[in-house]
Amino acid sequence: MILSQHTVQNYRNIERAEFCPGPGLTVICGRNGQGKTNLLESVWLLSGAKSFRGSKDQQLVRRGEPFSVLESAAQRDDGQAERYRIVIGGEGCEAAGVRTGRSAQLDGVDFGRATNLAGHFYAVVFAPTHLSLVKGSPDGRRRFVDAALMQLYPGYIAVYRRYIRALAQKNALLRDARRFEGAEQLLDSFDLALAEAGGEMIRRRKEYLEGLFAIAQKTYASLSAGSEECSFSYRPCAQDSEELLEKIHAARASELRAGCSTVGPHREDLIIKIGGEDARAFGSQGQQRSAALSLKLAEARQIARITGSEPVMLLDDVLSELDGARRDFLLGKLEGRQVLLTSCDAASFHHTPGGIWEMEEGRLHQVQ
Ligand SMILES: Nc1ncnc2c1ncn2[C@@H]1O[C@H](COP(=O)(O)OP(=O)(O)O)[C@@H](O)[C@H]1O
Ligand SMILES: [Mg+2]
């Protein structure tokens, strides 16, 4: 996958920018707060996913403007060229004839919601916040695997939404089930929906994570030159829909007591161990970084393996966080892919064969 052209209008602090990255490494440099991450984030949106910073769509639109427009051209690995257009409606967008949220066009054809772009533009983003994949709560790890699956299998989004909707309804009911006549019957029907969608989520998670973890483990071993072992594992809460339904039923009494749903994919976690110990509690900062980096590189390999398309790599400010050896390792692993990288420190890239762009107060220009 190669992004060849990317035009941004009224996106965050960027009034207008035109960006033409090369096929290899492209560096976006500039001081803090100038809009480098904003630009990278706007490229990420082409994947159909939402902001990797967890922002709401409205927050992406330049303050005081009703909407933003992203227009891009990319070349897929099978040689096919695609043109994307994403319009993001912000405050007051209806008056300008624009829908709220992100809407997309592909090659001039209306595509509805931008999430429908999943499966067209492949990208992997790696930012300092991804350290939380190792250090943070289970929630972030679940989001990591679900986001990867949404990109790889467009059908996963529908399954995930069905699950989340049933879960929200069930939790609302559990909160005051005692006051409802017929609550148990209604719970049965939610449980059925949860088991059906949840079983499918587990099946996808299992299949994907098996491959991902094998690659991540190897990557970690070569990062630490074989001196340390990092193991990743996923123990699903059930093997399939049937078993999940049994487990949910068995938990009925305790769920009624707790006032919320306690069994299912929304409670699962990925376990990361370094040298046999829980990486979250015992890993050093360096070990945790290596584990996060291994997961991200494995994510990229999985996309290439499953789709046949190399993803565009978006590295936000991560090089300064890595020591020299890990930096070289990362850049070495990324050869042959398009890499868009932001950095406060332009000096270390003066001799790069790739292009260098500078972002200054939302204005972008090429310096090399
Ligand atoms: N919706 C918005 N409208 C205008 N400016 C915004 C918006 N959202 C963020 N910004 C501005 O973007 C700047 C941060 O940009 P960012 O890309 O994070 O910088 P960096 O170059 O450090 O990566 C801040 O000055 C922030 O106020
Ligand atoms: Mg930044």
mmCIF file of C-alpha atoms and ligand atoms in Angstrom:
data_model
loop_
_atom_site.group_PDB
_atom_site.id
_atom_site.type_symbol
_atom_site.label_atom_id
_atom_site.label_comp_id
_atom_site.label_asym_id
_atom_site.label_seq_id
_atom_site.Cartn_x
_atom_site.Cartn_y
_atom_site.Cartn_z
ATOM 1 C CA MET A 1 0.000 0.000 0.000
ATOM 2 C CA ILE A 2 1.410 3.386 -0.961
ATOM 3 C CA LEU A 3 -0.207 6.683 -0.124
ATOM 4 C CA SER A 4 0.817 8.962 -2.961
ATOM 5 C CA GLN A 5 -1.197 12.062 -2.256
ATOM 6 C CA HIS A 6 -3.074 13.395 0.728
ATOM 7 C CA THR A 7 -4.901 16.706 0.909
ATOM 8 C CA VAL A 8 -6.317 18.006 4.161
ATOM 9 C CA GLN A 9 -8.760 20.857 4.668
ATOM 10 C CA ASN A 10 -9.903 22.302 7.984
ATOM 11 C CA TYR A 11 -8.634 19.338 9.930
ATOM 12 C CA ARG A 12 -7.700 20.204 13.556
ATOM 13 C CA ASN A 13 -5.136 23.035 13.346
ATOM 14 C CA ILE A 14 -4.514 22.449 9.626
ATOM 15 C CA GLU A 15 -6.406 24.853 7.418
ATOM 16 C CA ARG A 16 -5.033 23.328 4.264
ATOM 17 C CA ALA A 17 -2.136 21.016 3.505
ATOM 18 C CA GLU A 18 -1.020 18.929 0.596
ATOM 19 C CA PHE A 19 1.230 16.005 1.362
ATOM 20 C CA CYS A 20 2.939 13.745 -1.205
ATOM 21 C CA PRO A 21 4.968 11.085 0.598
ATOM 22 C CA GLY A 22 7.470 8.860 -1.208
ATOM 23 C CA PRO A 23 7.281 5.073 -1.344
ATOM 24 C CA GLY A 24 9.825 4.495 1.461
ATOM 25 C CA LEU A 25 10.482 6.638 4.503
ATOM 26 C CA THR A 26 8.977 10.119 4.852
ATOM 27 C CA VAL A 27 9.736 12.252 7.904
ATOM 28 C CA ILE A 28 7.423 14.962 9.216
ATOM 29 C CA CYS A 29 9.337 17.150 11.604
ATOM 30 C CA GLY A 30 8.541 20.239 13.617
ATOM 31 C CA ARG A 31 8.356 21.518 17.175
ATOM 32 C CA ASN A 32 5.729 20.347 19.636
ATOM 33 C CA GLY A 33 2.123 21.315 19.070
ATOM 34 C CA GLN A 34 2.532 22.198 15.390
ATOM 35 C CA GLY A 35 0.201 19.576 13.887
ATOM 36 C CA LYS A 36 2.451 16.585 13.068
ATOM 37 C CA THR A 37 0.282 14.061 14.878
ATOM 38 C CA ASN A 38 -2.796 15.711 13.404
ATOM 39 C CA LEU A 39 -1.496 15.025 9.906
ATOM 40 C CA LEU A 40 -0.667 11.399 10.732
ATOM 41 C CA GLU A 41 -4.057 10.962 12.353
ATOM 42 C CA SER A 42 -5.761 12.238 9.202
ATOM 43 C CA VAL A 43 -3.907 9.579 7.172
ATOM 44 C CA TRP A 44 -4.988 6.931 9.685
ATOM 45 C CA LEU A 45 -8.645 7.839 9.118
ATOM 46 C CA LEU A 46 -8.362 6.492 5.554
ATOM 47 C CA SER A 47 -8.369 3.016 7.105
ATOM 48 C CA GLY A 48 -11.977 3.675 8.121
ATOM 49 C CA ALA A 49 -11.148 3.512 11.825
ATOM 50 C CA LYS A 50 -11.711 6.343 14.256
ATOM 51 C CA SER A 51 -8.961 8.553 15.662
ATOM 52 C CA PHE A 52 -6.175 6.610 17.376
ATOM 53 C CA ARG A 53 -6.151 9.341 20.003
ATOM 54 C CA GLY A 54 -9.662 8.427 21.024
ATOM 55 C CA SER A 55 -11.056 11.782 19.873
ATOM 56 C CA LYS A 56 -14.652 12.207 18.825
ATOM 57 C CA ASP A 57 -15.301 13.060 15.185
ATOM 58 C CA GLN A 58 -16.388 16.601 16.055
ATOM 59 C CA GLN A 59 -13.042 17.303 17.699
ATOM 60 C CA LEU A 60 -11.263 16.582 14.419
ATOM 61 C CA VAL A 61 -12.884 19.493 12.642
ATOM 62 C CA ARG A 62 -10.988 22.754 12.752
ATOM 63 C CA ARG A 63 -12.465 24.984 15.450
ATOM 64 C CA GLY A 64 -14.944 27.451 13.934
ATOM 65 C CA GLU A 65 -15.407 25.433 10.736
ATOM 66 C CA PRO A 66 -18.446 23.265 9.960
ATOM 67 C CA PHE A 67 -16.580 20.350 8.349
ATOM 68 C CA SER A 68 -13.228 18.929 7.244
ATOM 69 C CA VAL A 69 -12.351 17.259 3.962
ATOM 70 C CA LEU A 70 -9.617 14.687 3.335
ATOM 71 C CA GLU A 71 -8.811 13.692 -0.244
ATOM 72 C CA SER A 72 -6.226 11.067 -0.990
ATOM 73 C CA ALA A 73 -4.839 8.795 -3.630
ATOM 74 C CA ALA A 74 -3.232 5.460 -2.879
ATOM 75 C CA GLN A 75 -1.856 2.561 -4.821
ATOM 76 C CA ARG A 76 -2.676 -0.917 -3.622
ATOM 77 C CA ASP A 77 -0.122 -3.709 -3.839
ATOM 78 C CA ASP A 78 -2.160 -5.378 -6.580
ATOM 79 C CA GLY A 79 -1.507 -2.271 -8.666
ATOM 80 C CA GLN A 80 -4.985 -0.826 -8.336
ATOM 81 C CA ALA A 81 -5.199 2.895 -7.646
ATOM 82 C CA GLU A 82 -7.893 4.184 -5.290
ATOM 83 C CA ARG A 83 -9.129 7.660 -4.487
ATOM 84 C CA TYR A 84 -10.608 8.352 -1.096
ATOM 85 C CA ARG A 85 -12.615 11.274 0.120
ATOM 86 C CA ILE A 86 -13.699 11.648 3.713
ATOM 87 C CA VAL A 87 -15.899 14.478 4.921
ATOM 88 C CA ILE A 88 -16.170 15.023 8.666
ATOM 89 C CA GLY A 89 -19.150 17.001 9.864
ATOM 90 C CA GLY A 90 -18.610 19.131 12.957
ATOM 91 C CA GLU A 91 -20.731 21.654 14.795
ATOM 92 C CA GLY A 92 -23.220 23.367 12.473
ATOM 93 C CA CYS A 93 -22.431 21.058 9.538
ATOM 94 C CA GLU A 94 -26.077 20.437 8.646
ATOM 95 C CA ALA A 95 -26.498 24.055 7.628
ATOM 96 C CA ALA A 96 -23.629 23.501 5.191
ATOM 97 C CA GLY A 97 -25.346 20.381 3.800
ATOM 98 C CA VAL A 98 -22.929 17.950 5.472
ATOM 99 C CA ARG A 99 -23.840 14.981 7.692
ATOM 100 C CA THR A 100 -22.347 14.731 11.178
ATOM 101 C CA GLY A 101 -19.554 12.220 11.643
ATOM 102 C CA ARG A 102 -17.315 10.741 8.970
ATOM 103 C CA SER A 103 -18.721 9.975 5.519
ATOM 104 C CA ALA A 104 -16.678 8.500 2.719
ATOM 105 C CA GLN A 105 -16.406 8.239 -1.029
ATOM 106 C CA LEU A 106 -14.288 5.706 -2.850
ATOM 107 C CA ASP A 107 -13.367 6.503 -6.447
ATOM 108 C CA GLY A 108 -16.146 9.058 -6.568
ATOM 109 C CA VAL A 109 -18.836 6.643 -5.359
ATOM 110 C CA ASP A 110 -20.725 7.328 -2.144
ATOM 111 C CA PHE A 111 -19.698 4.794 0.468
ATOM 112 C CA GLY A 112 -21.819 5.903 3.411
ATOM 113 C CA ARG A 113 -20.095 5.864 6.774
ATOM 114 C CA ALA A 114 -16.299 5.949 6.715
ATOM 115 C CA THR A 115 -16.177 2.639 8.619
ATOM 116 C CA ASN A 116 -17.217 1.073 5.293
ATOM 117 C CA LEU A 117 -13.705 1.894 4.055
ATOM 118 C CA ALA A 118 -12.336 -0.925 6.219
ATOM 119 C CA GLY A 119 -10.575 -3.418 3.994
ATOM 120 C CA HIS A 120 -9.393 -0.841 1.463
ATOM 121 C CA PHE A 121 -6.611 1.265 2.957
ATOM 122 C CA TYR A 122 -4.364 -0.690 5.312
ATOM 123 C CA ALA A 123 -2.306 1.095 7.946
ATOM 124 C CA VAL A 124 -0.659 0.402 11.275
ATOM 125 C CA VAL A 125 -0.121 3.213 13.724
ATOM 126 C CA PHE A 126 2.432 3.178 16.511
ATOM 127 C CA ALA A 127 2.498 6.015 19.052
ATOM 128 C CA PRO A 128 3.910 6.407 22.569
ATOM 129 C CA THR A 129 0.443 5.730 23.999
ATOM 130 C CA HIS A 130 0.735 2.162 22.697
ATOM 131 C CA LEU A 131 2.964 1.395 25.651
ATOM 132 C CA SER A 132 -0.373 1.045 27.436
ATOM 133 C CA LEU A 133 -0.894 -2.134 25.394
ATOM 134 C CA VAL A 134 1.520 -3.703 27.834
ATOM 135 C CA LYS A 135 1.211 -1.451 30.874
ATOM 136 C CA GLY A 136 -2.439 -0.487 30.819
ATOM 137 C CA SER A 137 -5.781 -2.097 31.580
ATOM 138 C CA PRO A 138 -7.311 -5.058 29.673
ATOM 139 C CA ASP A 139 -9.634 -2.633 27.955
ATOM 140 C CA GLY A 140 -6.818 -1.216 25.766
ATOM 141 C CA ARG A 141 -5.701 -4.712 24.741
ATOM 142 C CA ARG A 142 -9.240 -5.663 23.764
ATOM 143 C CA ARG A 143 -9.496 -2.482 21.728
ATOM 144 C CA PHE A 144 -6.216 -3.351 20.007
ATOM 145 C CA VAL A 145 -7.418 -6.755 18.867
ATOM 146 C CA ASP A 146 -10.914 -5.566 17.937
ATOM 147 C CA ALA A 147 -9.542 -2.656 15.876
ATOM 148 C CA ALA A 148 -7.193 -5.009 14.033
ATOM 149 C CA LEU A 149 -10.052 -7.393 13.273
ATOM 150 C CA MET A 150 -12.289 -4.578 12.057
ATOM 151 C CA GLN A 151 -9.625 -3.569 9.584
ATOM 152 C CA LEU A 152 -9.048 -7.128 8.376
ATOM 153 C CA TYR A 153 -12.590 -8.469 8.337
ATOM 154 C CA PRO A 154 -15.162 -5.794 7.531
ATOM 155 C CA GLY A 155 -17.907 -8.172 8.806
ATOM 156 C CA TYR A 156 -16.397 -8.023 12.294
ATOM 157 C CA ILE A 157 -17.718 -4.501 12.832
ATOM 158 C CA ALA A 158 -21.315 -5.692 12.506
ATOM 159 C CA VAL A 159 -20.757 -8.597 14.897
ATOM 160 C CA TYR A 160 -18.996 -6.331 17.386
ATOM 161 C CA ARG A 161 -21.824 -3.795 17.246
ATOM 162 C CA ARG A 162 -24.457 -6.462 17.762
ATOM 163 C CA TYR A 163 -22.561 -7.623 20.816
ATOM 164 C CA ILE A 164 -22.095 -4.142 22.285
ATOM 165 C CA ARG A 165 -25.738 -3.243 21.721
ATOM 166 C CA ALA A 166 -27.021 -6.411 23.414
ATOM 167 C CA LEU A 167 -24.539 -5.859 26.241
ATOM 168 C CA ALA A 168 -25.707 -2.293 26.846
ATOM 169 C CA GLN A 169 -29.359 -3.384 26.863
ATOM 170 C CA LYS A 170 -28.653 -6.269 29.168
ATOM 171 C CA ASN A 171 -26.677 -4.118 31.584
ATOM 172 C CA ALA A 172 -29.442 -1.535 31.675
ATOM 173 C CA LEU A 173 -31.897 -4.282 32.557
ATOM 174 C CA LEU A 174 -29.589 -5.878 35.131
ATOM 175 C CA ARG A 175 -29.250 -2.560 36.920
ATOM 176 C CA ASP A 176 -32.869 -2.719 37.995
ATOM 177 C CA ALA A 177 -34.069 -6.166 37.058
ATOM 178 C CA ARG A 178 -35.899 -6.548 40.360
ATOM 179 C CA ARG A 179 -38.393 -3.902 39.399
ATOM 180 C CA PHE A 180 -39.195 -5.539 36.066
ATOM 181 C CA GLU A 181 -41.739 -8.237 35.627
ATOM 182 C CA GLY A 182 -40.534 -10.698 33.021
ATOM 183 C CA ALA A 183 -36.940 -9.544 33.401
ATOM 184 C CA GLU A 184 -35.650 -13.105 33.334
ATOM 185 C CA GLN A 185 -37.260 -13.791 29.977
ATOM 186 C CA LEU A 186 -35.827 -10.640 28.517
ATOM 187 C CA LEU A 187 -32.418 -11.559 29.931
ATOM 188 C CA ASP A 188 -32.655 -14.910 28.164
ATOM 189 C CA SER A 189 -33.078 -13.215 24.833
ATOM 190 C CA PHE A 190 -30.137 -10.836 25.457
ATOM 191 C CA ASP A 191 -27.988 -13.771 26.536
ATOM 192 C CA LEU A 192 -28.796 -15.577 23.322
ATOM 193 C CA ALA A 193 -27.750 -12.558 21.266
ATOM 194 C CA LEU A 194 -24.582 -12.139 23.336
ATOM 195 C CA ALA A 195 -23.622 -15.778 22.959
ATOM 196 C CA GLU A 196 -24.196 -15.720 19.225
ATOM 197 C CA ALA A 197 -22.152 -12.562 18.527
ATOM 198 C CA GLY A 198 -19.672 -13.283 21.332
ATOM 199 C CA GLY A 199 -18.912 -16.752 19.974
ATOM 200 C CA GLU A 200 -18.080 -15.231 16.614
ATOM 201 C CA MET A 201 -15.834 -12.613 18.249
ATOM 202 C CA ILE A 202 -13.974 -15.307 20.149
ATOM 203 C CA ARG A 203 -13.490 -17.389 17.009
ATOM 204 C CA ARG A 204 -11.969 -14.417 15.164
ATOM 205 C CA ARG A 205 -9.864 -13.321 18.117
ATOM 206 C CA LYS A 206 -8.464 -16.823 18.580
ATOM 207 C CA GLU A 207 -7.544 -17.316 14.964
ATOM 208 C CA TYR A 208 -5.981 -13.863 14.609
ATOM 209 C CA LEU A 209 -4.106 -13.838 17.907
ATOM 210 C CA GLU A 210 -2.538 -17.244 17.358
ATOM 211 C CA GLY A 211 -0.744 -15.924 14.280
ATOM 212 C CA LEU A 212 -0.041 -12.525 15.826
ATOM 213 C CA PHE A 213 1.511 -13.920 18.977
ATOM 214 C CA ALA A 214 3.756 -16.340 17.124
ATOM 215 C CA ILE A 215 5.215 -13.426 15.136
ATOM 216 C CA ALA A 216 5.406 -11.089 18.150
ATOM 217 C CA GLN A 217 7.252 -13.704 20.194
ATOM 218 C CA LYS A 218 9.858 -14.164 17.492
ATOM 219 C CA THR A 219 10.193 -10.418 17.046
ATOM 220 C CA TYR A 220 10.755 -9.920 20.756
ATOM 221 C CA ALA A 221 13.394 -12.645 20.789
ATOM 222 C CA SER A 222 15.360 -10.984 18.002
ATOM 223 C CA LEU A 223 14.934 -7.552 19.634
ATOM 224 C CA SER A 224 16.491 -8.816 22.833
ATOM 225 C CA ALA A 225 19.055 -10.828 20.844
ATOM 226 C CA GLY A 226 17.620 -14.013 22.305
ATOM 227 C CA SER A 227 18.475 -13.096 25.889
ATOM 228 C CA GLU A 228 14.877 -12.790 27.036
ATOM 229 C CA GLU A 229 11.630 -14.493 26.346
ATOM 230 C CA CYS A 230 8.313 -12.750 26.039
ATOM 231 C CA SER A 231 5.179 -14.837 25.813
ATOM 232 C CA PHE A 232 1.782 -13.622 24.699
ATOM 233 C CA SER A 233 -1.362 -15.601 25.279
ATOM 234 C CA TYR A 234 -5.103 -15.370 24.999
ATOM 235 C CA ARG A 235 -7.389 -17.610 26.986
ATOM 236 C CA PRO A 236 -10.906 -17.157 25.638
ATOM 237 C CA CYS A 237 -13.731 -17.223 28.180
ATOM 238 C CA ALA A 238 -15.387 -19.993 26.161
ATOM 239 C CA GLN A 239 -14.605 -22.052 23.092
ATOM 240 C CA ASP A 240 -17.761 -21.247 21.127
ATOM 241 C CA SER A 241 -21.269 -19.768 21.286
ATOM 242 C CA GLU A 242 -22.711 -22.851 22.941
ATOM 243 C CA GLU A 243 -20.212 -22.907 25.770
ATOM 244 C CA LEU A 244 -20.468 -19.154 26.149
ATOM 245 C CA LEU A 245 -24.234 -19.403 26.567
ATOM 246 C CA GLU A 246 -23.806 -22.058 29.251
ATOM 247 C CA LYS A 247 -21.326 -19.907 31.122
ATOM 248 C CA ILE A 248 -23.562 -16.845 30.911
ATOM 249 C CA HIS A 249 -26.495 -18.858 32.212
ATOM 250 C CA ALA A 250 -24.397 -20.202 35.065
ATOM 251 C CA ALA A 251 -23.512 -16.631 36.004
ATOM 252 C CA ARG A 252 -27.137 -15.399 36.067
ATOM 253 C CA ALA A 253 -27.468 -15.171 39.841
ATOM 254 C CA SER A 254 -24.163 -13.399 40.322
ATOM 255 C CA GLU A 255 -24.894 -11.044 37.422
ATOM 256 C CA LEU A 256 -28.206 -10.115 39.013
ATOM 257 C CA ARG A 257 -26.377 -9.416 42.255
ATOM 258 C CA ALA A 258 -23.590 -7.440 40.561
ATOM 259 C CA GLY A 259 -26.053 -5.518 38.400
ATOM 260 C CA CYS A 260 -23.931 -6.029 35.292
ATOM 261 C CA SER A 261 -22.833 -8.686 32.832
ATOM 262 C CA THR A 262 -19.727 -10.497 34.049
ATOM 263 C CA VAL A 263 -18.973 -13.137 31.400
ATOM 264 C CA GLY A 264 -18.010 -12.709 27.757
ATOM 265 C CA PRO A 265 -15.487 -11.262 25.296
ATOM 266 C CA HIS A 266 -15.905 -7.828 26.930
ATOM 267 C CA ARG A 267 -14.162 -9.240 30.004
ATOM 268 C CA GLU A 268 -11.287 -11.039 28.297
ATOM 269 C CA ASP A 269 -7.627 -10.092 28.414
ATOM 270 C CA LEU A 270 -4.390 -10.835 26.600
ATOM 271 C CA ILE A 271 -1.625 -12.019 28.891
ATOM 272 C CA ILE A 272 1.908 -10.770 28.322
ATOM 273 C CA LYS A 273 4.758 -12.315 30.279
ATOM 274 C CA ILE A 274 8.440 -11.490 30.158
ATOM 275 C CA GLY A 275 10.802 -14.109 31.539
ATOM 276 C CA GLY A 276 7.734 -15.848 32.972
ATOM 277 C CA GLU A 277 6.523 -12.800 34.953
ATOM 278 C CA ASP A 278 3.554 -10.534 34.272
ATOM 279 C CA ALA A 279 4.943 -7.785 31.997
ATOM 280 C CA ARG A 280 2.431 -5.263 33.293
ATOM 281 C CA ALA A 281 3.613 -5.438 36.882
ATOM 282 C CA PHE A 282 7.200 -6.628 36.597
ATOM 283 C CA GLY A 283 8.509 -5.544 33.192
ATOM 284 C CA SER A 284 11.028 -2.713 33.023
ATOM 285 C CA GLN A 285 10.140 0.277 30.860
ATOM 286 C CA GLY A 286 12.524 -1.020 28.182
ATOM 287 C CA GLN A 287 10.999 -4.494 28.222
ATOM 288 C CA GLN A 288 7.500 -3.083 28.014
ATOM 289 C CA ARG A 289 8.516 -0.939 25.045
ATOM 290 C CA SER A 290 9.993 -3.953 23.291
ATOM 291 C CA ALA A 291 6.817 -5.939 23.892
ATOM 292 C CA ALA A 292 4.628 -3.135 22.512
ATOM 293 C CA LEU A 293 6.921 -2.722 19.512
ATOM 294 C CA SER A 294 6.824 -6.488 18.864
ATOM 295 C CA LEU A 295 3.035 -6.475 18.911
ATOM 296 C CA LYS A 296 2.874 -3.555 16.481
ATOM 297 C CA LEU A 297 5.365 -5.110 14.058
ATOM 298 C CA ALA A 298 3.439 -8.371 14.276
ATOM 299 C CA GLU A 299 0.221 -6.503 13.511
ATOM 300 C CA ALA A 300 1.803 -5.205 10.301
ATOM 301 C CA ARG A 301 3.004 -8.690 9.332
ATOM 302 C CA GLN A 302 -0.444 -10.134 9.944
ATOM 303 C CA ILE A 303 -2.045 -7.570 7.642
ATOM 304 C CA ALA A 304 0.448 -8.397 4.900
ATOM 305 C CA ARG A 305 -0.052 -12.141 5.413
ATOM 306 C CA ILE A 306 -3.840 -12.057 5.495
ATOM 307 C CA THR A 307 -4.539 -9.413 2.851
ATOM 308 C CA GLY A 308 -1.455 -9.645 0.648
ATOM 309 C CA SER A 309 -1.093 -5.872 1.074
ATOM 310 C CA GLU A 310 1.733 -4.225 3.046
ATOM 311 C CA PRO A 311 0.218 -1.634 5.385
ATOM 312 C CA VAL A 312 1.404 1.966 5.501
ATOM 313 C CA MET A 313 3.287 2.426 8.766
ATOM 314 C CA LEU A 314 2.475 5.523 10.788
ATOM 315 C CA LEU A 315 5.025 6.121 13.534
ATOM 316 C CA ASP A 316 4.121 8.984 15.772
ATOM 317 C CA ASP A 317 7.005 10.258 17.857
ATOM 318 C CA VAL A 318 8.209 6.792 18.761
ATOM 319 C CA LEU A 319 11.820 6.937 17.640
ATOM 320 C CA SER A 320 12.858 9.372 20.353
ATOM 321 C CA GLU A 321 11.451 6.902 22.869
ATOM 322 C CA LEU A 322 13.555 3.998 21.660
ATOM 323 C CA ASP A 323 17.249 3.453 22.263
ATOM 324 C CA GLY A 324 19.648 3.239 19.302
ATOM 325 C CA ALA A 325 19.542 -0.536 18.916
ATOM 326 C CA ARG A 326 15.752 -0.749 18.966
ATOM 327 C CA ARG A 327 15.498 2.202 16.597
ATOM 328 C CA ASP A 328 17.758 0.474 14.053
ATOM 329 C CA PHE A 329 15.831 -2.749 14.520
ATOM 330 C CA LEU A 330 12.525 -1.021 13.875
ATOM 331 C CA LEU A 331 13.682 0.866 10.786
ATOM 332 C CA GLY A 332 15.369 -2.289 9.461
ATOM 333 C CA LYS A 333 12.145 -4.283 9.887
ATOM 334 C CA LEU A 334 10.197 -1.623 8.033
ATOM 335 C CA GLU A 335 12.279 -1.655 4.880
ATOM 336 C CA GLY A 336 10.143 -2.301 1.836
ATOM 337 C CA ARG A 337 7.123 -0.560 3.366
ATOM 338 C CA GLN A 338 5.966 3.001 3.197
ATOM 339 C CA VAL A 339 6.715 4.659 6.529
ATOM 340 C CA LEU A 340 5.415 8.058 7.631
ATOM 341 C CA LEU A 341 7.163 9.162 10.747
ATOM 342 C CA THR A 342 6.901 12.244 12.921
ATOM 343 C CA SER A 343 9.763 13.600 14.980
ATOM 344 C CA CYS A 344 10.716 16.735 16.879
ATOM 345 C CA ASP A 345 14.307 16.107 15.970
ATOM 346 C CA ALA A 346 14.912 16.754 12.274
ATOM 347 C CA ALA A 347 18.700 16.631 12.600
ATOM 348 C CA SER A 348 18.864 12.850 12.910
ATOM 349 C CA PHE A 349 17.172 12.486 9.526
ATOM 350 C CA HIS A 350 19.317 14.789 7.428
ATOM 351 C CA HIS A 351 20.909 11.897 5.622
ATOM 352 C CA THR A 352 17.798 9.859 5.053
ATOM 353 C CA PRO A 353 17.029 8.892 1.461
ATOM 354 C CA GLY A 354 13.373 9.714 2.096
ATOM 355 C CA GLY A 355 11.641 13.060 1.970
ATOM 356 C CA ILE A 356 11.501 15.464 4.910
ATOM 357 C CA TRP A 357 8.537 17.740 5.524
ATOM 358 C CA GLU A 358 8.149 20.369 8.155
ATOM 359 C CA MET A 359 4.963 21.223 10.014
ATOM 360 C CA GLU A 360 4.715 24.680 11.475
ATOM 361 C CA GLU A 361 1.508 25.989 13.012
ATOM 362 C CA GLY A 362 -0.554 23.707 10.812
ATOM 363 C CA ARG A 363 1.318 24.630 7.634
ATOM 364 C CA LEU A 364 3.203 21.875 5.856
ATOM 365 C CA HIS A 365 6.101 22.239 3.458
ATOM 366 C CA GLN A 366 8.707 19.937 2.023
ATOM 367 C CA VAL A 367 12.285 20.656 3.047
ATOM 368 C CA GLN A 368 14.087 17.776 1.332
HETATM 369 N N1 LIG B 1 -10.251 20.877 16.318
HETATM 370 C C1 LIG B 1 -9.158 21.647 16.382
HETATM 371 N N2 LIG B 1 -9.160 22.876 15.827
HETATM 372 C C2 LIG B 1 -8.055 23.649 15.869
HETATM 373 N N3 LIG B 1 -6.903 23.271 16.433
HETATM 374 C C3 LIG B 1 -6.832 22.067 16.996
HETATM 375 C C4 LIG B 1 -7.951 21.183 16.991
HETATM 376 N N4 LIG B 1 -7.598 20.046 17.629
HETATM 377 C C5 LIG B 1 -6.318 20.201 17.993
HETATM 378 N N5 LIG B 1 -5.837 21.407 17.616
HETATM 379 C C6 LIG B 1 -4.507 21.960 17.845
HETATM 380 O O1 LIG B 1 -3.518 21.112 17.288
HETATM 381 C C7 LIG B 1 -2.307 21.313 17.976
HETATM 382 C C8 LIG B 1 -1.648 20.010 18.335
HETATM 383 O O2 LIG B 1 -1.289 19.367 17.193
HETATM 384 P P1 LIG B 1 -0.468 18.010 17.236
HETATM 385 O O3 LIG B 1 -0.601 17.407 15.897
HETATM 386 O O4 LIG B 1 -0.850 17.184 18.396
HETATM 387 O O5 LIG B 1 1.022 18.550 17.451
HETATM 388 P P2 LIG B 1 2.413 17.818 17.301
HETATM 389 O O6 LIG B 1 3.132 18.543 16.209
HETATM 390 O O7 LIG B 1 3.086 18.028 18.617
HETATM 391 O O8 LIG B 1 2.170 16.412 17.002
HETATM 392 C C9 LIG B 1 -2.627 22.052 19.267
HETATM 393 O O9 LIG B 1 -2.164 23.361 19.134
HETATM 394 C C10 LIG B 1 -4.144 21.995 19.305
HETATM 395 O O10 LIG B 1 -4.689 23.135 19.914
HETATM 396 MG MG MG B 2 2.591 14.789 18.238
#
